[in-house]
């Protein structure tokens, strides 16, 4: 019992430390994107497998729709793209009550001049975000639901990091939310087809 408590306490301490270091690297310009050929469907499956245990722990209905993803490899930084998506999905699980629902999807348009536009979306039936807080949601260390974030070792840096990463990839993040109804986070990115990359 003591060992379990030590492990849990260590995890709570480790999360904000890692996020603080990640933000520091981003702000100092030391985060470098490494683009390699990547199948987005494979990335989505790996991410789904990673978050599934936390979803099951809270008895959340979870699905990841990849029916509209391009079946050709694109040039992308899988590590940082995964980090952004996992952060968003982690928030969805954290702020969705037991028995709720979290859905994720990837939707790609037809390539134009060897460039494909994709939208990654994560929707939940969680506690939602107030309109007032949405205006400062990307500010470092911002937290609207202190009790939930403290219990999970939240630092208020997750979405700050996601926004910086997505902007590094020349993408856009947008959030829609309603208190008591849930939240939708969308990440819009463009990728060059791997066979067309120079």
Tab-separated table of C-alpha atoms in Angstrom:
chain	number	residue	atom	x	y	z
A	1	UNK	CA	0.000	0.000	0.000
A	2	UNK	CA	2.852	2.391	0.836
A	3	UNK	CA	4.620	1.547	-2.438
A	4	UNK	CA	1.453	2.251	-4.432
A	5	UNK	CA	1.060	5.603	-2.676
A	6	UNK	CA	4.702	6.494	-3.362
A	7	UNK	CA	4.308	5.624	-7.046
A	8	UNK	CA	1.140	7.688	-7.337
A	9	UNK	CA	2.726	10.672	-5.584
A	10	UNK	CA	5.778	10.395	-7.824
A	11	UNK	CA	3.576	10.452	-10.914
A	12	UNK	CA	1.722	13.535	-9.674
A	13	UNK	CA	5.053	15.335	-9.173
A	14	UNK	CA	6.595	14.132	-12.432
A	15	UNK	CA	3.848	15.417	-14.757
A	16	UNK	CA	4.202	19.156	-14.022
A	17	UNK	CA	8.003	18.882	-13.997
A	18	UNK	CA	8.026	17.291	-17.459
A	19	UNK	CA	5.542	19.829	-18.799
A	20	UNK	CA	7.577	22.734	-17.411
A	21	UNK	CA	10.692	21.363	-19.123
A	22	UNK	CA	8.786	20.877	-22.402
A	23	UNK	CA	7.539	24.472	-22.346
A	24	UNK	CA	11.024	25.748	-21.502
A	25	UNK	CA	12.484	23.933	-24.519
A	26	UNK	CA	9.735	25.304	-26.779
A	27	UNK	CA	10.223	28.878	-25.585
A	28	UNK	CA	14.009	28.690	-25.940
A	29	UNK	CA	13.730	27.389	-29.500
A	30	UNK	CA	15.436	24.102	-28.653
A	31	UNK	CA	12.522	21.939	-29.796
A	32	UNK	CA	13.267	20.718	-33.322
A	33	UNK	CA	10.781	19.026	-35.617
A	34	UNK	CA	12.001	15.847	-37.294
A	35	UNK	CA	9.787	14.922	-40.222
A	36	UNK	CA	9.741	11.352	-41.460
A	37	UNK	CA	7.281	9.287	-43.534
A	38	UNK	CA	4.289	8.473	-41.356
A	39	UNK	CA	0.973	6.698	-41.826
A	40	UNK	CA	-1.580	8.724	-39.878
A	41	UNK	CA	-3.791	5.666	-39.428
A	42	UNK	CA	-0.956	3.853	-37.660
A	43	UNK	CA	-0.298	6.858	-35.444
A	44	UNK	CA	-3.998	7.020	-34.520
A	45	UNK	CA	-4.082	3.313	-33.616
A	46	UNK	CA	-1.005	3.673	-31.398
A	47	UNK	CA	-2.502	6.680	-29.630
A	48	UNK	CA	-5.832	4.911	-29.141
A	49	UNK	CA	-4.039	1.937	-27.568
A	50	UNK	CA	-2.123	4.294	-25.262
A	51	UNK	CA	-5.153	6.148	-23.889
A	52	UNK	CA	-7.560	3.203	-23.772
A	53	UNK	CA	-6.576	2.084	-20.229
A	54	UNK	CA	-7.308	5.530	-18.763
A	55	UNK	CA	-10.631	5.609	-20.604
A	56	UNK	CA	-11.600	2.178	-19.279
A	57	UNK	CA	-10.557	3.174	-15.766
A	58	UNK	CA	-13.278	5.843	-15.795
A	59	UNK	CA	-15.713	3.632	-17.747
A	60	UNK	CA	-15.726	6.108	-20.621
A	61	UNK	CA	-17.083	5.184	-24.020
A	62	UNK	CA	-14.131	5.814	-26.357
A	63	UNK	CA	-13.677	5.598	-30.109
A	64	UNK	CA	-11.140	6.840	-32.662
A	65	UNK	CA	-12.535	7.198	-36.187
A	66	UNK	CA	-9.913	6.847	-38.935
A	67	UNK	CA	-12.315	6.056	-41.768
A	68	UNK	CA	-11.553	9.384	-43.490
A	69	UNK	CA	-7.772	9.359	-43.112
A	70	UNK	CA	-5.445	9.327	-46.112
A	71	UNK	CA	-3.884	5.916	-46.739
A	72	UNK	CA	-0.600	7.328	-48.040
A	73	UNK	CA	2.416	8.215	-45.882
A	74	UNK	CA	2.968	11.886	-45.126
A	75	UNK	CA	5.983	13.774	-43.850
A	76	UNK	CA	5.406	14.503	-40.172
A	77	UNK	CA	7.042	14.615	-36.748
A	78	UNK	CA	5.338	11.632	-35.137
A	79	UNK	CA	6.776	12.308	-31.660
A	80	UNK	CA	5.473	15.852	-31.296
A	81	UNK	CA	2.221	15.186	-33.141
A	82	UNK	CA	1.591	12.270	-30.772
A	83	UNK	CA	2.463	14.467	-27.788
A	84	UNK	CA	-0.113	17.063	-28.831
A	85	UNK	CA	-2.866	14.507	-29.444
A	86	UNK	CA	-2.161	12.586	-26.244
A	87	UNK	CA	-2.305	15.801	-24.263
A	88	UNK	CA	-5.709	16.693	-25.700
A	89	UNK	CA	-7.053	13.164	-25.124
A	90	UNK	CA	-5.671	13.132	-21.593
A	91	UNK	CA	-7.567	16.350	-20.840
A	92	UNK	CA	-10.741	14.875	-22.307
A	93	UNK	CA	-10.463	11.815	-20.057
A	94	UNK	CA	-9.574	13.928	-17.015
A	95	UNK	CA	-12.537	16.285	-17.318
A	96	UNK	CA	-15.188	13.769	-18.394
A	97	UNK	CA	-17.130	12.186	-15.520
A	98	UNK	CA	-17.447	8.409	-15.100
A	99	UNK	CA	-19.607	6.832	-17.786
A	100	UNK	CA	-19.162	9.728	-20.215
A	101	UNK	CA	-18.015	9.654	-23.812
A	102	UNK	CA	-14.824	10.674	-25.626
A	103	UNK	CA	-14.528	10.484	-29.407
A	104	UNK	CA	-11.535	11.237	-31.608
A	105	UNK	CA	-11.242	11.400	-35.364
A	106	UNK	CA	-8.890	12.227	-38.221
A	107	UNK	CA	-10.374	13.642	-41.408
A	108	UNK	CA	-8.194	14.321	-44.441
A	109	UNK	CA	-9.087	16.156	-47.630
A	110	UNK	CA	-7.948	15.112	-51.078
A	111	UNK	CA	-4.311	16.142	-51.687
A	112	UNK	CA	-3.725	19.390	-53.584
A	113	UNK	CA	-0.316	19.673	-55.230
A	114	UNK	CA	0.973	16.847	-52.990
A	115	UNK	CA	-0.205	18.599	-49.818
A	116	UNK	CA	-2.989	17.118	-47.705
A	117	UNK	CA	-5.047	19.052	-45.147
A	118	UNK	CA	-6.139	17.106	-42.063
A	119	UNK	CA	-8.347	17.835	-39.102
A	120	UNK	CA	-7.793	16.006	-35.806
A	121	UNK	CA	-10.763	16.373	-33.484
A	122	UNK	CA	-11.368	15.261	-29.890
A	123	UNK	CA	-14.879	15.632	-28.433
A	124	UNK	CA	-16.033	14.806	-24.927
A	125	UNK	CA	-19.143	15.000	-22.768
A	126	UNK	CA	-17.188	16.484	-19.892
A	127	UNK	CA	-17.682	19.384	-17.525
A	128	UNK	CA	-16.875	21.945	-20.202
A	129	UNK	CA	-15.095	25.293	-20.114
A	130	UNK	CA	-16.652	28.667	-19.377
A	131	UNK	CA	-16.680	31.312	-22.113
A	132	UNK	CA	-14.682	33.625	-19.859
A	133	UNK	CA	-11.892	31.089	-19.333
A	134	UNK	CA	-11.711	30.193	-23.049
A	135	UNK	CA	-10.186	33.628	-23.674
A	136	UNK	CA	-7.121	32.753	-21.574
A	137	UNK	CA	-7.016	28.992	-21.883
A	138	UNK	CA	-3.608	28.972	-23.596
A	139	UNK	CA	-1.923	31.077	-20.922
A	140	UNK	CA	0.767	29.130	-18.996
A	141	UNK	CA	-0.370	27.726	-15.636
A	142	UNK	CA	-4.021	28.625	-16.317
A	143	UNK	CA	-6.478	26.263	-14.614
A	144	UNK	CA	-10.220	26.628	-14.322
A	145	UNK	CA	-10.936	23.409	-12.430
A	146	UNK	CA	-8.293	23.429	-9.688
A	147	UNK	CA	-9.567	20.414	-7.728
A	148	UNK	CA	-9.484	18.107	-10.758
A	149	UNK	CA	-6.113	19.300	-12.027
A	150	UNK	CA	-4.451	19.099	-8.614
A	151	UNK	CA	-5.679	15.540	-8.081
A	152	UNK	CA	-4.171	14.476	-11.408
A	153	UNK	CA	-0.941	16.426	-11.112
A	154	UNK	CA	-2.059	19.020	-13.674
A	155	UNK	CA	0.124	22.068	-14.165
A	156	UNK	CA	-2.024	24.217	-16.430
A	157	UNK	CA	0.604	23.883	-19.174
A	158	UNK	CA	-0.928	21.144	-21.325
A	159	UNK	CA	-2.824	23.267	-23.828
A	160	UNK	CA	-0.074	25.903	-23.832
A	161	UNK	CA	2.328	23.204	-25.022
A	162	UNK	CA	-0.167	21.822	-27.545
A	163	UNK	CA	-0.690	25.284	-29.066
A	164	UNK	CA	3.050	25.924	-29.361
A	165	UNK	CA	3.629	22.503	-30.961
A	166	UNK	CA	0.779	22.881	-33.450
A	167	UNK	CA	1.955	26.371	-34.405
A	168	UNK	CA	5.479	24.999	-34.900
A	169	UNK	CA	3.918	22.615	-37.426
A	170	UNK	CA	2.182	25.605	-39.104
A	171	UNK	CA	-1.176	24.364	-37.872
A	172	UNK	CA	-4.139	25.842	-36.019
A	173	UNK	CA	-5.832	24.771	-32.783
A	174	UNK	CA	-9.408	25.751	-31.968
A	175	UNK	CA	-11.654	24.932	-29.001
A	176	UNK	CA	-15.423	24.978	-28.631
A	177	UNK	CA	-16.987	24.255	-25.281
A	178	UNK	CA	-20.113	24.590	-23.194
A	179	UNK	CA	-20.243	24.263	-19.420
A	180	UNK	CA	-21.900	21.012	-18.429
A	181	UNK	CA	-22.089	19.784	-22.032
A	182	UNK	CA	-18.531	19.075	-23.145
A	183	UNK	CA	-15.630	20.271	-25.257
A	184	UNK	CA	-14.352	19.873	-28.815
A	185	UNK	CA	-10.687	20.486	-29.606
A	186	UNK	CA	-9.684	20.660	-33.273
A	187	UNK	CA	-6.150	20.581	-34.660
A	188	UNK	CA	-5.800	21.522	-38.330
A	189	UNK	CA	-2.547	20.614	-40.041
A	190	UNK	CA	-1.144	20.294	-43.552
A	191	UNK	CA	1.274	17.533	-44.538
A	192	UNK	CA	3.319	16.929	-47.637
A	193	UNK	CA	2.976	13.485	-49.157
A	194	UNK	CA	6.078	11.428	-48.388
A	195	UNK	CA	6.655	10.355	-51.988
A	196	UNK	CA	6.554	14.007	-53.067
A	197	UNK	CA	8.910	15.349	-50.396
A	198	UNK	CA	12.183	16.649	-51.691
